[in-house]
Short mmCIF file of C-alpha atoms in Angstrom, two decimals:
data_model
loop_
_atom_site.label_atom_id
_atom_site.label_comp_id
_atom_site.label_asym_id
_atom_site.label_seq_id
_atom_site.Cartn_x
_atom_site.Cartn_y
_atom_site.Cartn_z
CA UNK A 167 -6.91 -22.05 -38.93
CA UNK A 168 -8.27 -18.88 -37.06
CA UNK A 169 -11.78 -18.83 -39.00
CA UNK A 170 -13.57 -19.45 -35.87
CA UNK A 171 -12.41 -16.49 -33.86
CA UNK A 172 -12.63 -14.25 -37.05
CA UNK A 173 -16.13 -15.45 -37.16
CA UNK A 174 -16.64 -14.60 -33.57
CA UNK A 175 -15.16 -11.25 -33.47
CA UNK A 176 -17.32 -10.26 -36.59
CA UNK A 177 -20.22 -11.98 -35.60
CA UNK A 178 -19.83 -9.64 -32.30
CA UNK A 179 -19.70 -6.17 -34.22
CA UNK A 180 -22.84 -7.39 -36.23
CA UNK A 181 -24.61 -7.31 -32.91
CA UNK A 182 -23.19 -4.39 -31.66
CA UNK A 183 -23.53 -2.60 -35.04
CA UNK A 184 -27.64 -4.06 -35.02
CA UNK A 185 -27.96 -2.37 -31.63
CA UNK A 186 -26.86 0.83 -32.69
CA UNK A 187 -28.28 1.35 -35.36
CA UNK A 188 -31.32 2.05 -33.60
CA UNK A 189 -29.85 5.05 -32.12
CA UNK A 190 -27.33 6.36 -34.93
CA UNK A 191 -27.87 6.15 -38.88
CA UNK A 192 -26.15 2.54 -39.70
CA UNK A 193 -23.94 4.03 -42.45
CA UNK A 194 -22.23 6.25 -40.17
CA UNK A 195 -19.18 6.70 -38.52
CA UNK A 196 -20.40 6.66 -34.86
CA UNK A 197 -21.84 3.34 -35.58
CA UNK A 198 -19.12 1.62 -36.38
CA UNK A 199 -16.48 3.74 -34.78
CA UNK A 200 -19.36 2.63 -31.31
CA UNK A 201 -19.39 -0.92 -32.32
CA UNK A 202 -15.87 -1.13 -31.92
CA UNK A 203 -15.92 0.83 -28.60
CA UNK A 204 -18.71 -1.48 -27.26
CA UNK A 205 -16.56 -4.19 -28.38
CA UNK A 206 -13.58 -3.21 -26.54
CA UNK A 207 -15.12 -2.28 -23.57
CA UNK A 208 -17.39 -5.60 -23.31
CA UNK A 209 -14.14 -7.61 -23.78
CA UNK A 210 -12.34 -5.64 -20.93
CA UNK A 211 -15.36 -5.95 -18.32
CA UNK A 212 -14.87 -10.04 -18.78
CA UNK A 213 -11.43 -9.81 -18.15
CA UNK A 214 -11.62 -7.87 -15.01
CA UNK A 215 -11.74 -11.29 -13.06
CA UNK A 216 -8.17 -11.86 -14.67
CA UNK A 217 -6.90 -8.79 -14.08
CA UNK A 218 -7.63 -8.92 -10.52
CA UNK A 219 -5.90 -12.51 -10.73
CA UNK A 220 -2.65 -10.85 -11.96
CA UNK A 221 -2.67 -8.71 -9.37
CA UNK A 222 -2.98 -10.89 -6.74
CA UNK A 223 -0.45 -13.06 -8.60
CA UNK A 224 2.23 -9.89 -8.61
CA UNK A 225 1.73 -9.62 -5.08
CA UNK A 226 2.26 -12.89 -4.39
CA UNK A 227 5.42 -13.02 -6.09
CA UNK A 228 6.62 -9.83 -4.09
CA UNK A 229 5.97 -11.50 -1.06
CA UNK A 230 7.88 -14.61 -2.43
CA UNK A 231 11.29 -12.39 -3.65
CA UNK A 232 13.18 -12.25 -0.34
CA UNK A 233 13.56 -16.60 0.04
CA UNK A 234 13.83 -16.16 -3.98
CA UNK A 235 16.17 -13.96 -3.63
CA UNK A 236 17.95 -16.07 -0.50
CA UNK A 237 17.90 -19.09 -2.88
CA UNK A 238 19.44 -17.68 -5.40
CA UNK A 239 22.55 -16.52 -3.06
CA UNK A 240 22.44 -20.34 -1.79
CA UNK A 241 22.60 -21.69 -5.03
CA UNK A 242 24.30 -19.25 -7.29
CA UNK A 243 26.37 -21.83 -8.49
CA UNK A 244 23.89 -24.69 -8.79
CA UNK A 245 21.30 -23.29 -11.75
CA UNK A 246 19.40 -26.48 -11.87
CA UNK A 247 19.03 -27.27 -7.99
CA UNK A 248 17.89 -23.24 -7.60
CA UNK A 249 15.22 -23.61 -10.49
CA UNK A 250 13.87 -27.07 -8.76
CA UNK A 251 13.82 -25.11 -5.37
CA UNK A 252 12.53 -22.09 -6.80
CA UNK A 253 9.40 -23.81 -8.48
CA UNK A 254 8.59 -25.81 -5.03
CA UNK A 255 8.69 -22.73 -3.14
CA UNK A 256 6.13 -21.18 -5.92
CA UNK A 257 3.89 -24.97 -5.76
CA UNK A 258 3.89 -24.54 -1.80
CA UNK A 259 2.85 -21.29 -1.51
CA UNK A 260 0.08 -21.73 -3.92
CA UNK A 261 2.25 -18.87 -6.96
CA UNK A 262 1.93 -19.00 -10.52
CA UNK A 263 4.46 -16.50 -12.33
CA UNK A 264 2.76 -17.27 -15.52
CA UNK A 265 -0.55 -16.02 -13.67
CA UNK A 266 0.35 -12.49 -14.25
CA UNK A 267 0.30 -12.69 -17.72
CA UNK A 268 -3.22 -13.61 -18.35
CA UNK A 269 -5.12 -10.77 -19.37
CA UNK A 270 -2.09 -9.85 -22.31
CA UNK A 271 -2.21 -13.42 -23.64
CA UNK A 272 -5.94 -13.21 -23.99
CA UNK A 273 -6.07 -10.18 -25.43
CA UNK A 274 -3.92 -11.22 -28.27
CA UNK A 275 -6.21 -13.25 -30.57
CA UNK A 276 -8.95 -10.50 -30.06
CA UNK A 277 -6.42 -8.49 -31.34
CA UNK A 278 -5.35 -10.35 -34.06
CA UNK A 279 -9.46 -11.45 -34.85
CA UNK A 280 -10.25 -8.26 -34.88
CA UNK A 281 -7.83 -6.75 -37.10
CA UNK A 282 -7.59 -9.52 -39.63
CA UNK A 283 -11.55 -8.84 -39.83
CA UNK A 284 -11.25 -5.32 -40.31
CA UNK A 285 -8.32 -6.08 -42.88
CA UNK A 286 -10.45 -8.11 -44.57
CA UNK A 287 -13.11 -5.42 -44.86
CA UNK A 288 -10.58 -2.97 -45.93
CA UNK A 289 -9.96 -5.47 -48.65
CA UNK A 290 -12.75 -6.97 -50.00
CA UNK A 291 -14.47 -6.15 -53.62
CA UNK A 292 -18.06 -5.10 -53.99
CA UNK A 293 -20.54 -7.35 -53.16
CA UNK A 294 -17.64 -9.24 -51.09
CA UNK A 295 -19.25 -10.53 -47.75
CA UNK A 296 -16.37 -11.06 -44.60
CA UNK A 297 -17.05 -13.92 -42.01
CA UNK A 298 -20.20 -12.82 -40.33
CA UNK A 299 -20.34 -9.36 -41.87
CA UNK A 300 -22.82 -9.17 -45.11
CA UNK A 301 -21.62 -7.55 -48.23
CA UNK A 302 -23.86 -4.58 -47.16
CA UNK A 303 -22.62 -4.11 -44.22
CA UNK A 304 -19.56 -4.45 -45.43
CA UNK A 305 -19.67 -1.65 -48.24
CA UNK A 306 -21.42 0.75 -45.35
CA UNK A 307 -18.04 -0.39 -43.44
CA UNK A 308 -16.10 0.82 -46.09
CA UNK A 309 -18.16 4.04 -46.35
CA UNK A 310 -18.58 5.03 -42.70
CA UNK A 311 -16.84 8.60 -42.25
CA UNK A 312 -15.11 9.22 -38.85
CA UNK A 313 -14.08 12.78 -38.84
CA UNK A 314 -13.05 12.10 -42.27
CA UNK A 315 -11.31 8.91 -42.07
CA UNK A 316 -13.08 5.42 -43.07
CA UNK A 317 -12.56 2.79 -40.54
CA UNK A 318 -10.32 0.52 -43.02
CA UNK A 319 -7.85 3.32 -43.69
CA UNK A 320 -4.48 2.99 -42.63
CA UNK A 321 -1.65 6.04 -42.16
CA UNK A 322 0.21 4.12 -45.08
CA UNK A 323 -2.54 4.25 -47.40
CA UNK A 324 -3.49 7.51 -46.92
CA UNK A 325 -0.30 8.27 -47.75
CA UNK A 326 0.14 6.83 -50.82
CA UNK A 327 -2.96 7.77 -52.51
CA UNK A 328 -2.38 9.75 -55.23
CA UNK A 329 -3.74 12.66 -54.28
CA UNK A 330 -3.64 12.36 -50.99
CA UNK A 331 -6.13 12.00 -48.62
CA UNK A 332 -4.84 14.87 -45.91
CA UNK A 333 -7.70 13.83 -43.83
CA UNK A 334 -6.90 10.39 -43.41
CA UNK A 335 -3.26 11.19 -42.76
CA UNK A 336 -3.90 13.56 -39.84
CA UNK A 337 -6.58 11.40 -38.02
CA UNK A 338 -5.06 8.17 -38.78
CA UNK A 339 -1.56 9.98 -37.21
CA UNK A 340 -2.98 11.03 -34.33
CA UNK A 341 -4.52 7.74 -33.76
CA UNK A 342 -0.95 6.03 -34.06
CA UNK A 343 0.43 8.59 -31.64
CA UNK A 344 -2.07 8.08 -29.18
CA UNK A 345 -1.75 4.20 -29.34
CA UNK A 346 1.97 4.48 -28.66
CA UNK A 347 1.40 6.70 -25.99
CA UNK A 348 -0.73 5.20 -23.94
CA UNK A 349 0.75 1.78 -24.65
CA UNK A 350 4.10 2.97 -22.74
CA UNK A 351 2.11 4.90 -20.19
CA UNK A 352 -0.10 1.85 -19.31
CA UNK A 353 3.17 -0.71 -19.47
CA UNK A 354 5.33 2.08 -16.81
CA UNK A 355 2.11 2.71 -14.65
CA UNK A 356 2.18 -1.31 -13.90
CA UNK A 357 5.84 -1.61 -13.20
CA UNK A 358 5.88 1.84 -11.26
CA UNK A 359 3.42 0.05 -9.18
CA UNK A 360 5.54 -2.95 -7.89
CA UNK A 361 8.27 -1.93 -5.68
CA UNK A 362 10.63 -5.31 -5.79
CA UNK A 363 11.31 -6.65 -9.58
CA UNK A 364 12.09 -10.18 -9.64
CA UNK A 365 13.65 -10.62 -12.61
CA UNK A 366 12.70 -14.18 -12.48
CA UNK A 367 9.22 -13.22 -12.90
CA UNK A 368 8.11 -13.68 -16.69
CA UNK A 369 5.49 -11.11 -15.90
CA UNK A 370 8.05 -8.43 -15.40
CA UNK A 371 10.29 -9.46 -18.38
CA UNK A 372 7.25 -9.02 -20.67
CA UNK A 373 6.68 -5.33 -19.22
CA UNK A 374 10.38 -4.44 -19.68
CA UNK A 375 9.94 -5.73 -23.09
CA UNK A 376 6.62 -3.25 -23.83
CA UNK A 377 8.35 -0.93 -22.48
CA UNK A 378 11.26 -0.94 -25.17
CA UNK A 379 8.53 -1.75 -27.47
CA UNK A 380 6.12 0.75 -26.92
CA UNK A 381 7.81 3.66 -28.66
CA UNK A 382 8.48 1.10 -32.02
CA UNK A 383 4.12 0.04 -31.77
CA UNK A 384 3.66 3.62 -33.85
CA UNK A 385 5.82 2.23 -36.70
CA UNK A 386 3.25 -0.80 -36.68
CA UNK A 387 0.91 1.21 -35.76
CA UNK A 388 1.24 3.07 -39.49
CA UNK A 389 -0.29 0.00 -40.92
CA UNK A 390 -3.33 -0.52 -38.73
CA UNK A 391 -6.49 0.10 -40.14
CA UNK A 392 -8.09 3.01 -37.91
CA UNK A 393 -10.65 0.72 -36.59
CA UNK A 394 -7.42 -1.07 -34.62
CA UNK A 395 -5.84 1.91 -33.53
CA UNK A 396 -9.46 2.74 -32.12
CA UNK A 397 -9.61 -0.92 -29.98
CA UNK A 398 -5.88 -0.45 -28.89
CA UNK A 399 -6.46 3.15 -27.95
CA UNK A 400 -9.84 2.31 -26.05
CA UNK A 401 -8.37 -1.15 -24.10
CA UNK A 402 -5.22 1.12 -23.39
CA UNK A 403 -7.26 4.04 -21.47
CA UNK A 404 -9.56 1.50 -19.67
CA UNK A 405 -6.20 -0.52 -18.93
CA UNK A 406 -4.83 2.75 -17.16
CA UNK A 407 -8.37 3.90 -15.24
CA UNK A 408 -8.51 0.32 -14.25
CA UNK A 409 -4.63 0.30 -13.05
CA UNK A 410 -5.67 3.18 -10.73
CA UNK A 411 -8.15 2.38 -9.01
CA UNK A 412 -7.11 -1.44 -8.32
CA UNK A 413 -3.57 -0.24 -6.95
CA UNK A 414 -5.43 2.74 -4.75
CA UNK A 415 -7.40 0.17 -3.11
CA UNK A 416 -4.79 -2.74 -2.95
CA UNK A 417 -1.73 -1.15 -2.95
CA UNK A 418 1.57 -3.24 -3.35
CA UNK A 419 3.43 -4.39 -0.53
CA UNK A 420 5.77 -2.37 0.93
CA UNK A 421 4.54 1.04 -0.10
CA UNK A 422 3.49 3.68 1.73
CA UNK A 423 0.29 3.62 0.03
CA UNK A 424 -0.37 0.08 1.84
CA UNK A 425 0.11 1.83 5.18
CA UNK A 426 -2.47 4.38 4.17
CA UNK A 427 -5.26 2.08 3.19
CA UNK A 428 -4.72 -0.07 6.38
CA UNK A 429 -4.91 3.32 8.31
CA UNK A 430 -7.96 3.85 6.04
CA UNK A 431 -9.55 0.69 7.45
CA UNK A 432 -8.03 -0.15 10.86
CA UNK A 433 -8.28 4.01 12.23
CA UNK A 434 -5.02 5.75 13.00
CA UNK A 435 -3.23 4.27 16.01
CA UNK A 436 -3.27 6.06 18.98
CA UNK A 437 -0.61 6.30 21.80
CA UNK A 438 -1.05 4.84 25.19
CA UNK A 439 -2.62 6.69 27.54
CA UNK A 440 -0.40 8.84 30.52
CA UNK A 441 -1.74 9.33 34.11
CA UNK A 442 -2.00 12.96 33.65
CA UNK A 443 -5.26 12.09 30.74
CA UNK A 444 -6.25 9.57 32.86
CA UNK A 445 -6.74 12.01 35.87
CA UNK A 446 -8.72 14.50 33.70
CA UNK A 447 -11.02 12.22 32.46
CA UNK A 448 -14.53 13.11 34.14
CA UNK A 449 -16.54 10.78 35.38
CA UNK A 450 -19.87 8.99 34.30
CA UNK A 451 -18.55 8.72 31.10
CA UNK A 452 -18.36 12.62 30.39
CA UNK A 453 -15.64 13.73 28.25
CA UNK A 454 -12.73 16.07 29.97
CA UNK A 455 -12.29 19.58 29.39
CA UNK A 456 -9.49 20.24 27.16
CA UNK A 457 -7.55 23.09 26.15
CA UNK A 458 -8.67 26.90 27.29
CA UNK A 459 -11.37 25.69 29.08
CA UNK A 460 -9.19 23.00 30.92
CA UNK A 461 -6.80 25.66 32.16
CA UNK A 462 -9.28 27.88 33.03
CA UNK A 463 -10.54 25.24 35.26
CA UNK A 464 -9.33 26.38 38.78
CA UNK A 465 -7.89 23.69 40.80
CA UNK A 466 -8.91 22.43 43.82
CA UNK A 467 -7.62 24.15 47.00
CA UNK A 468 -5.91 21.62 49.72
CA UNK A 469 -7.78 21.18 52.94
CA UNK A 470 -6.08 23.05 55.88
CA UNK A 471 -4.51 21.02 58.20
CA UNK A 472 -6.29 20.49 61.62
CA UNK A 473 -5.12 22.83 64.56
CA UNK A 474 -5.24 20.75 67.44
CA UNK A 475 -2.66 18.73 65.90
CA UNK A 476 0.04 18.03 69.15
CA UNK A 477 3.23 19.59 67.95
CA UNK A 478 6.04 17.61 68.20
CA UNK A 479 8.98 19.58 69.72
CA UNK A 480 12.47 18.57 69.59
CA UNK A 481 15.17 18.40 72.59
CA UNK A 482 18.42 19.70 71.29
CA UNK A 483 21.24 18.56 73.49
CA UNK A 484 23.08 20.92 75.60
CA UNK A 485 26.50 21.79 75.35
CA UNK A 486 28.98 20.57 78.48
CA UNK A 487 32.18 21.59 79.43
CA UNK A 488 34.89 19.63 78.46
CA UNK A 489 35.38 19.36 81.90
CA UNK A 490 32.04 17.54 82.40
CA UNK A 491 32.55 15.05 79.41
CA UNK A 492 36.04 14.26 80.15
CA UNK A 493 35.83 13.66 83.74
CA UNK A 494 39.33 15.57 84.24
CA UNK A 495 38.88 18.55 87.21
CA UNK A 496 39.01 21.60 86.44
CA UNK A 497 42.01 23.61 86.94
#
């Protein structure tokens, strides 16, 4: 049902593989171990356009959570009238919840191509060809050493060879560990990142879910071939350097690290201007002395007053008897 993207996916490492082989022997680890890098990392740089999508799509939805959230107090007890209002608020404001989720749905049948292909290598008898891979390639597949694992070895496997292949085990363990890790790192970077969870939002539900999940991925993670672990462990690191530099420059909503790029762009704000810098502004444009030099500055001295200015001189009234101002003779 899936032949076509298995033969896509392998036709895709043939390339890469053909490429590299002009720089590294073919039979060798970094070949392979590099197709699969280039692999992962060509995938990733076309889905940049839908990762920047889901962010503008989580953003969007932030913006939308206050009347979501004012809806659902309206109709708390109507589910079907809020769901009806809720989707016409999304269709007028142009909001697609499923938007968000994108770049994980797309990234599941590479997954899935790419490890039934390497499966299938893993598997297949001598002088077995797989899809687009040759039976000689696939037999150098089978042979390539990285740091003494073999791309179709699994932590399982190694494990249950009799003897054991101690090798295998510790590089194929680290690998799982690494996958886990950096699957529940990149899930609680994105949701650390947006400040108001709708739980409405079917983006957010599948992060809470990684995040659960992420810790149980290294007990699937013990059946990957190491050729898997290596795509999951690559997509996971470019997930988080990606994560940090699209949230530095568009920060979410509502976050102090919004403020700062606007500040970054716009220039700090700057108070209005009092009388007092008004007055020691210079003129013809020059700037005014400030600080030590300003208050060394003497100020002008006031112009003396002129000293033929008439003097204006005041009558005080005299004092009378009480004799005088009340008419009365004196006795």
């Amino acid at each position: 049902m899936l032949d076509w993207l298995y033969e896509i996916v392998s036709q895709l490492i043939v390339w890469i593989h053909t490429g590299l082989s002009t720089v590294v022997p073919k039979d060798s680890g970094w070949a392979w171990g590099g197709s699969i890098i280039l692999l992962t990392v060509l995938l990733r740089l076309l889905l940049v356009p839908l990762f920047v999508k889901q962010i503008h799509a989580s953003r969007k939805m932030q913006e939308l959570n206050p009347k979501v959230q004012a809806l659902r107090k309206k109709y708390k007890n109507d589910k079907q009238r809020l769901n009806q209002e809720v989707m016409k608020l999304y269709q007028e404001n142009g909001a697609n919840p499923l938007s968000g989720c994108l770049p994980l749905l797309v990234q599941m049948p590479i997954f899935i191509g790419l490890f039934q292909t390497l499966k299938q290598i893993s598997d297949a008898k001598p002088g077995q060809s797989v899809f687009a891979v040759s039976s000689d390639l696939v037999a150098s597949a089978q042979n390539a050493n990285i740091f003494g694992a073999h791309i179709p070895d699994t932590f399982l496997n190694a494990w249950g060879t009799d003897p054991k292949s101690w090798t295998a085990i510790v590089v194929t363990g680290i690998a799982v560990v690494i996958s886990s890790v950096t699957t529940f790192f990149t899930v609680r970077a994105s949701m650390k990142r947006q400040p108001v969870a709708d739980e409405a939002n079917p983006m957010m539900q599948a992060q809470k879910m990684m995040v659960f999940l992420a810790p149980l991925f290294g007990l699937f993670g013990l059946g990957f071939p190491l050729g898997v672990l290596m795509y999951w462990v690559t997509s996971n690191s470019w997930t988080l350097a990606q994560q940090h530099y699209i949230y530095k420059r568009y920060p979410p909503p509502g976050t102090d690290g919004e403020a700062a790029a606007a500040t970054a762009k716009t220039g700090p704000k700057t108070g209005p201007k009092t009388a007092g810098s008004k007055a020691g502004a210079s003129k013809n444009g020059q700037a005014a002395p400030s600080g030590i030099k300003a208050k060394l500055k003497k100020e002008p001295e006031p112009e003396p007053e002129p000293e033929d200015k008439p003097k204006v001189v005041r009558n005080q009234p005299t004092r009378k008897s009480r004799s005088k101002r009340s008419g009365t003779q004196k006795r």
